Coordinates of C-alpha atoms in Angstrom, one line a residue:
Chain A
X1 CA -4.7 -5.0 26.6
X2 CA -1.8 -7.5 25.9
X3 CA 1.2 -5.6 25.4
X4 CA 2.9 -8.5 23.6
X5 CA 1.0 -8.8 20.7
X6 CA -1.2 -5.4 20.6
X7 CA -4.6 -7.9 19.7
X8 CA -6.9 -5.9 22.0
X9 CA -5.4 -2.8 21.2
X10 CA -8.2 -0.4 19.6
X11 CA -7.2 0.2 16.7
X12 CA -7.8 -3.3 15.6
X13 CA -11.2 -3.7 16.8
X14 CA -14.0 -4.5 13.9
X15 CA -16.9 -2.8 14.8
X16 CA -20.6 -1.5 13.4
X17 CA -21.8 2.4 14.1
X18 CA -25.4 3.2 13.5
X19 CA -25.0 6.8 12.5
X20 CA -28.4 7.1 13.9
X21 CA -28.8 6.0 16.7
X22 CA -25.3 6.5 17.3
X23 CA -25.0 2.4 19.0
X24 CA -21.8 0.9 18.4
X25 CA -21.7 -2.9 18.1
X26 CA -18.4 -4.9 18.5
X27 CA -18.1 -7.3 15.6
X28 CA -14.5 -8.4 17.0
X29 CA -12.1 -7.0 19.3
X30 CA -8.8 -8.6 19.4
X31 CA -9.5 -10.6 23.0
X32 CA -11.5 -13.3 22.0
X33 CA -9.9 -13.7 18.6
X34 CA -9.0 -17.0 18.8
X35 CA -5.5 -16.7 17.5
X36 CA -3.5 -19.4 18.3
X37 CA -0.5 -18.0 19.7
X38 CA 0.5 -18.4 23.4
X39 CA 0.8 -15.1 25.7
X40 CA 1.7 -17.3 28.8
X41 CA 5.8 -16.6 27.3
X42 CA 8.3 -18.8 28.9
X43 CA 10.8 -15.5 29.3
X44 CA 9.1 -13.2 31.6
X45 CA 7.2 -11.4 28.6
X46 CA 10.2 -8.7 27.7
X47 CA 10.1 -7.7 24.4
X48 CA 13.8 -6.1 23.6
X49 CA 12.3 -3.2 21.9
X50 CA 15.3 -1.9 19.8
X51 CA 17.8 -4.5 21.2
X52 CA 19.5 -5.7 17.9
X53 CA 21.6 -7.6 19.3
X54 CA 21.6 -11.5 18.1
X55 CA 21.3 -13.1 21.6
X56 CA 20.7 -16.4 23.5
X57 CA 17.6 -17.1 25.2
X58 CA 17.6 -18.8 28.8
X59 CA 16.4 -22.3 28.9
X60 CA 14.4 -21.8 25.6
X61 CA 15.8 -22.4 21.9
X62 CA 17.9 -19.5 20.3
X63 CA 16.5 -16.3 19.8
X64 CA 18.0 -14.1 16.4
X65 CA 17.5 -10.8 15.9
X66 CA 16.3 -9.6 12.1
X67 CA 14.9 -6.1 11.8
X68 CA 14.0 -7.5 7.9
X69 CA 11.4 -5.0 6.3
X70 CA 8.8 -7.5 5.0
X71 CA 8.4 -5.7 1.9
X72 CA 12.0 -5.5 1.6
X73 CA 12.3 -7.1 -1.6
X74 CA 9.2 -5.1 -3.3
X75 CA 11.2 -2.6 -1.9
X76 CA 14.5 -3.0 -3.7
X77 CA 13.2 -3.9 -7.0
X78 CA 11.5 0.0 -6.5
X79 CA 14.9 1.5 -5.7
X80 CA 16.2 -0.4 -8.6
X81 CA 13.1 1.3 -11.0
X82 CA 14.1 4.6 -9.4
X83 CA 17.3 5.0 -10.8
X84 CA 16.5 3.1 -13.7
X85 CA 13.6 6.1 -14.9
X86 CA 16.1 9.1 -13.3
X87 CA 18.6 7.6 -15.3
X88 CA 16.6 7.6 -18.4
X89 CA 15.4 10.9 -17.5
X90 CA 11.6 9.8 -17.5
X91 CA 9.2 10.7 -14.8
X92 CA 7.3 8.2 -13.4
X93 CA 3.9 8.6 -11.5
X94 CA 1.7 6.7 -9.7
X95 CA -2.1 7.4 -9.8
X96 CA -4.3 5.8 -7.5
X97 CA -8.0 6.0 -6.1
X98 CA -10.9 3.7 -5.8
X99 CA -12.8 1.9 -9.0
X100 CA -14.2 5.0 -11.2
X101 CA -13.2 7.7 -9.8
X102 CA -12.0 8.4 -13.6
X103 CA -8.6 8.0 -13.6
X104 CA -8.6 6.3 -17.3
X105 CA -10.2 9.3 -18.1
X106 CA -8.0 12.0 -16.9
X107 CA -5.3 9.9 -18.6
X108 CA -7.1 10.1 -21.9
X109 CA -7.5 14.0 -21.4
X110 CA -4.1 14.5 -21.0
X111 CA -2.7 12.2 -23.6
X112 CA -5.0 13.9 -26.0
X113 CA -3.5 17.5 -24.6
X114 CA -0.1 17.0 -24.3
X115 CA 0.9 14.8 -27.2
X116 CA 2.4 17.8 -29.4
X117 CA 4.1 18.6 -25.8
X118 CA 5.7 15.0 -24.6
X119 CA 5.6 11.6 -24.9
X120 CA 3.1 10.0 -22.2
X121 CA 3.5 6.3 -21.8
X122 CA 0.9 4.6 -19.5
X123 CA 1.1 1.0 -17.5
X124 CA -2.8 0.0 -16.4
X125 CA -3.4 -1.9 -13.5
X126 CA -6.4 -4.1 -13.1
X127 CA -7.7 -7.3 -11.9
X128 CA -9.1 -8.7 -15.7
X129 CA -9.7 -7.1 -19.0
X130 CA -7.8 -4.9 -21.2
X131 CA -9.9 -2.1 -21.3
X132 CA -8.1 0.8 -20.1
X133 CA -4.7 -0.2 -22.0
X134 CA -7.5 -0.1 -25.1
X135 CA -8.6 3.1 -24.7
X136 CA -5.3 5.0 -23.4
X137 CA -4.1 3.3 -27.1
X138 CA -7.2 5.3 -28.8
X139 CA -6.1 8.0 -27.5
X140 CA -2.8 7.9 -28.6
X141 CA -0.1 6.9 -26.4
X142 CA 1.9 3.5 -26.1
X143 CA 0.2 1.3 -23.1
X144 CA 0.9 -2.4 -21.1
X145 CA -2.1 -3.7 -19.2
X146 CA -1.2 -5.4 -16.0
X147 CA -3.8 -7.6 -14.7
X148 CA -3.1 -8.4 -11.6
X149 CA -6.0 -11.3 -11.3
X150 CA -6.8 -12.1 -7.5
X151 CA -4.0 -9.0 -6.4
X152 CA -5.6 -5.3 -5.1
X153 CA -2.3 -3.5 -6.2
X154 CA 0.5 -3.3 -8.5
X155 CA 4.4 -4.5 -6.9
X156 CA 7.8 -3.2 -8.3
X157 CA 8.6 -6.1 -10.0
X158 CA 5.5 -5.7 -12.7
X159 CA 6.8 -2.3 -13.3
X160 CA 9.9 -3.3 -13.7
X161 CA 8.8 -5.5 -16.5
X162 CA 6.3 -3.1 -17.8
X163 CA 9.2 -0.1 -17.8
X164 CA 11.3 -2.7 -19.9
X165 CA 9.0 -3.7 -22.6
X166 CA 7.7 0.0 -22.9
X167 CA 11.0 1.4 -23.2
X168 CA 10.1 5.4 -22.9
X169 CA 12.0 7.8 -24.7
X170 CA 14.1 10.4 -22.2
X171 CA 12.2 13.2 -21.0
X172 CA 8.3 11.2 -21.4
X173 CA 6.1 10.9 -18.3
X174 CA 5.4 7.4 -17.8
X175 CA 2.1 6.7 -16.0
X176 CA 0.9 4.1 -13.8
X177 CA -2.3 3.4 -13.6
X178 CA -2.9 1.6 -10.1
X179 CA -5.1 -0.5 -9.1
X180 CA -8.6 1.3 -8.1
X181 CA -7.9 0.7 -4.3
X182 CA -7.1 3.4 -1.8
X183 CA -6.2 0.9 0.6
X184 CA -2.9 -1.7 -0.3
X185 CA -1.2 0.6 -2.9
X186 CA -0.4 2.8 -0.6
X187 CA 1.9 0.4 1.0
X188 CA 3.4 -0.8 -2.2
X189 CA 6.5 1.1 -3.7
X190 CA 7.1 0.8 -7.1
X191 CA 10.0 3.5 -7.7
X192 CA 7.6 6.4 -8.6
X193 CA 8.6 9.5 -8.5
X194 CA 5.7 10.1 -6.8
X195 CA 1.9 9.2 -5.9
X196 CA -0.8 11.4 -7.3
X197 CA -4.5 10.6 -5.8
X198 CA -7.9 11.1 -7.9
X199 CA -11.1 11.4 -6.1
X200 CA -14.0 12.4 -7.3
X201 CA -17.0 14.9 -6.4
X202 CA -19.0 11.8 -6.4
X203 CA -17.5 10.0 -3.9
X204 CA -18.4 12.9 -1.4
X205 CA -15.6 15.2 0.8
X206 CA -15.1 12.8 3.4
X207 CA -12.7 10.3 1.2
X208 CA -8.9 11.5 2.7
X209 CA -10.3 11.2 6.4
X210 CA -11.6 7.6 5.6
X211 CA -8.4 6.2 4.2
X212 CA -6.0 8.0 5.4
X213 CA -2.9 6.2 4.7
X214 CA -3.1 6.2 1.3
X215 CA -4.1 10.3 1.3
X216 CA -0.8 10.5 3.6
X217 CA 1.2 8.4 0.7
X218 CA 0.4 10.7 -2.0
X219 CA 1.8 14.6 -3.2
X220 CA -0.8 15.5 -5.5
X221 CA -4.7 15.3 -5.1
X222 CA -6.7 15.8 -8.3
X223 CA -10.5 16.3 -7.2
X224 CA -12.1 14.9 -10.5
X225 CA -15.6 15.5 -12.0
X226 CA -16.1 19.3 -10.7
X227 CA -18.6 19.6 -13.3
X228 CA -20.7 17.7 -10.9
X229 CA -19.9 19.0 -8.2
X230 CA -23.4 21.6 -8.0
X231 CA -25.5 18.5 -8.9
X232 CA -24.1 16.2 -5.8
X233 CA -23.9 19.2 -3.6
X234 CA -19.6 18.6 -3.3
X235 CA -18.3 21.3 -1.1
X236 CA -15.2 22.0 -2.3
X237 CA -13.7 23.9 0.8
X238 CA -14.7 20.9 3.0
X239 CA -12.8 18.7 1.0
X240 CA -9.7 20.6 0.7
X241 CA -9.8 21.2 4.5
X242 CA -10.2 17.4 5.0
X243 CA -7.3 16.6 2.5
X244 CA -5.1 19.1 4.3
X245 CA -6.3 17.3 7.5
X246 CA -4.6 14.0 6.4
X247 CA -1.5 15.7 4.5
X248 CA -0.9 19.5 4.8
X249 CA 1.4 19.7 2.0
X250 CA -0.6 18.3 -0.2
X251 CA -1.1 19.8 -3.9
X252 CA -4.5 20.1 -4.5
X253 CA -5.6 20.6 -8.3
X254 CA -9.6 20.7 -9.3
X255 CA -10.5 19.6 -12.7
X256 CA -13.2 17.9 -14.7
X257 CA -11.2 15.3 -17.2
X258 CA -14.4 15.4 -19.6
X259 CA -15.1 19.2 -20.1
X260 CA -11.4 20.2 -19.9
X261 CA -12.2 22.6 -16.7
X262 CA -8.7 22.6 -14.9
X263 CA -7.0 20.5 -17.7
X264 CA -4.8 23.4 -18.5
X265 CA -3.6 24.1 -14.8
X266 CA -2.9 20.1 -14.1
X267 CA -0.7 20.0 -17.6
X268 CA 1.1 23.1 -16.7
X269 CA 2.4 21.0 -13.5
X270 CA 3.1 17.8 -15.5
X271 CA 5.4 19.8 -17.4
X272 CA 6.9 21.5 -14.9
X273 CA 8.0 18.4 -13.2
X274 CA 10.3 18.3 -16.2
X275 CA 12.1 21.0 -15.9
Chain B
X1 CA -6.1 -9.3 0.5
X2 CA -2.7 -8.1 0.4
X3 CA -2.2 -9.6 3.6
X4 CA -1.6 -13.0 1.7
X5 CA 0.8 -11.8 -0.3
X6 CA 3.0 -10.5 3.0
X7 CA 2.7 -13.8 5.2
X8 CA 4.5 -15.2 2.3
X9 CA 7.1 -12.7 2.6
X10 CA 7.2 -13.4 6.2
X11 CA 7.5 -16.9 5.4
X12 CA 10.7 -16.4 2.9
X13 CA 12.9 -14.6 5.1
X14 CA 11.8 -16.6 7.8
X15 CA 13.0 -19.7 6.0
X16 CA 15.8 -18.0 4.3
X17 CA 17.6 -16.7 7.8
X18 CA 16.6 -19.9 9.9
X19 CA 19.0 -21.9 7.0
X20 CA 17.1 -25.4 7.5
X21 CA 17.2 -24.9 11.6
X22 CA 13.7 -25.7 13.2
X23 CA 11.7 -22.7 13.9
X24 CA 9.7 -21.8 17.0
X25 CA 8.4 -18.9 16.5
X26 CA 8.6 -15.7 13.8
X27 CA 8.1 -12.6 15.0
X28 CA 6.7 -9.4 13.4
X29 CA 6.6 -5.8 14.7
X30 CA 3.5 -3.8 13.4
X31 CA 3.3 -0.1 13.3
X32 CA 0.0 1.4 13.9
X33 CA 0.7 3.1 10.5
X34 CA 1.8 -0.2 9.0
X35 CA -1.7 -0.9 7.1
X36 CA -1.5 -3.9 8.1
X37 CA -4.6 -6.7 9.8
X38 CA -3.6 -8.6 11.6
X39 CA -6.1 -11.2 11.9
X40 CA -6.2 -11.7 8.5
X41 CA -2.2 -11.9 8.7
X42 CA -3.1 -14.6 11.2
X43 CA -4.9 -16.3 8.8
X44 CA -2.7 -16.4 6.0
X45 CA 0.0 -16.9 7.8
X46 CA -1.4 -20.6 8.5
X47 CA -2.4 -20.7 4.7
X48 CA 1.1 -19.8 3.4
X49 CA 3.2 -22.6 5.5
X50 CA 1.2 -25.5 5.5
X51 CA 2.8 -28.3 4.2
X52 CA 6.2 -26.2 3.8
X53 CA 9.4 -26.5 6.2
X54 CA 8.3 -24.2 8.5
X55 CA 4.5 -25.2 9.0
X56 CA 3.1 -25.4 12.6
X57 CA 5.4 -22.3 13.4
X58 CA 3.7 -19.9 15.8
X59 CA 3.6 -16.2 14.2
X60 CA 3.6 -13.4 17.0
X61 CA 2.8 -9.4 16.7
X62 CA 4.8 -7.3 18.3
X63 CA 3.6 -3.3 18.5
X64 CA 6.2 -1.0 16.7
X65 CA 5.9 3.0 15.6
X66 CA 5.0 4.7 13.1
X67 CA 5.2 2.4 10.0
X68 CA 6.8 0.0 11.1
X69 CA 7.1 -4.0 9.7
X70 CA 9.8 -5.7 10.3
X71 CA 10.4 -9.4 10.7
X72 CA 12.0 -8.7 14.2
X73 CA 13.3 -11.9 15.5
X74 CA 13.5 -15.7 15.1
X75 CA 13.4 -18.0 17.7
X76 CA 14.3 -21.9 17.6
X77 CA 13.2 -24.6 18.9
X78 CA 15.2 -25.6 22.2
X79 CA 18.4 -27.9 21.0
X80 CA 17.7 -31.5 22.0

């Protein structure tokens, strides 16, 4: 493979399994990608892995050395939410899973629980409509929508905003309603105190093995929908085991947001993170 | 497509640190852990600097650890 810009290295090949027949077909391996970039370098092809050094460059133009994260600013503005909620003594998560898992409605469940207990605040994240922010208001807690329009994720700088308009009282839980993605978010600090993941019995056990970044990003799993689970054959153990696979320190709570099966055990742990 | 949203990243402190001198070549190291494509980093890339101060500047990958991405290192285009 070329060592200079990794494109036929494997992990970037597209390809096309037939679990059947088992045939693998190449859609695109990173050989014959038609990128334009030269390999043929004019400086014998050495990379100064770790050499920080700003240097000249031979006969060639000027070569400076950077080492700038790319999401450095997204970055910063998180550090700057960070101490802005520990200052304020608020605790802020942020939930993500793919479209439906029922993240709205384990919001709505624990709104409607815990509103004698704390103040819950929530920010929504979606491409269009207003929905959730709608029906996190009917069930009784203050909420922004962010809609994000063409974007797959949320960025520091919207909760930023969102934190400010919201203003939550010390000592709430403020909730962050990601974008239903398990891929980009992942990547995307937004000064959370931490991720929490929901999947669903639906979505079968195999979910933290198939994206695992995002299943590595997180601290909490919530395994949604249980009261399901019987009638789409979910095997719980398998899915623990596959969450563990991805993130052995991974808490792992089972609950069903619309009978209230588990509620109890997840709220005990919301409140806990206050003390 | 977050990947748009990073090759204008790329491009900013690109532009920002090369402080109106022409550009060469920007290059990125990518960490297998990164999340990152990039092809479609590739693509965007050309999207994001057309018709800007640094269009026609050749983007390279680099392999890194871990999570890795960084904008590793400028280079310029030979003094005249």
């Amino acid at each position: 493979m070329c060592g200079t810009c990794g494109c036929a290295d494997p992990a970037n090949e597209v390809s096309m399994t037939n679990p059947e027949t088992g045939v693998k077909t190449l859609l695109k391996n990173g050989v014959d990608h038609g990128h334009g970039h030269k390999h043929d370098h004019d400086h014998d092809d050495h990379h100064h892995e770790g050499d920080d050094v700003p240097h000249m460059h031979g006969p060639g133009g000027e070569i400076i050395s950077l080492e700038a994260a790319v999401l450095g600013k997204n970055d910063k503005i998180a550090a700057q939410n960070r101490g802005w909620f520990q200052g304020r003594g608020v605790i802020a998560l942020n939930i993500v899973s793919s479209p439906g898992a029922g993240k709205t409605t384990l919001l709505e469940s624990t709104i409607r629980q815990m509103k004698d207990e704390v103040e819950i605040t929530v920010v929504e994240g979606d491409q269009m409509t207003a929905n959730d922010a709608e029906r996190i208001q009917q069930a009784g807690a203050r909420a922004l929508q962010i809609n994000t329009g063409a974007g797959c994720h949320l960025e520091a700088d919207m909760i930023a905003a969102a934190a400010r308009s919201l203003d939550p009282q010390p000592g709430s839980i403020m909730m962050i309603e990601n974008v239903g993605n398990l891929v980009c978010p992942a990547m995307f600090d937004l000064g959370e105190k931490m991720k929490i993941a929901v999947i669903s019995t639906t979505e079968g056990e195999d979910k933290p093995i198939k994206y695992p970044h995002m299943f590595r990003a997180v601290e909490w799993v919530v395994i949604n929908k249980m009261d399901l689970a019987p009638h789409v054959d979910f095997d719980e153990e398998t899915c623990r085991k596959n969450i563990l696979q991805v993130n052995p320190g991974a808490k792992i709570l089972c609950l069903s947001a619309r009978t209230g099966e588990g509620m109890d055990e997840w709220c005990a742990a919301l409140g806990a993170l206050q003390a | 497509m977050h990947e748009l949203g990073l090759a204008r990243s790329i491009a900013g402190i690109a532009q920002e640190n090369a402080k109106g001198r022409p550009l060469k070549e920007v290059r990125v190291a990518i960490g297998p852990l990164a999340c990152v494509e990039r092809g479609a980093l590739e693509f965007c890339w050309g999207l994001v600097t057309e018709s800007t101060g640094i269009a026609g500047v050749g983007l390279r990958f680099l392999d890194a650890d871990g999570d890795t991405f960084v904008v590793r290192e400028l280079e310029f285009m030979e003094e005249a």
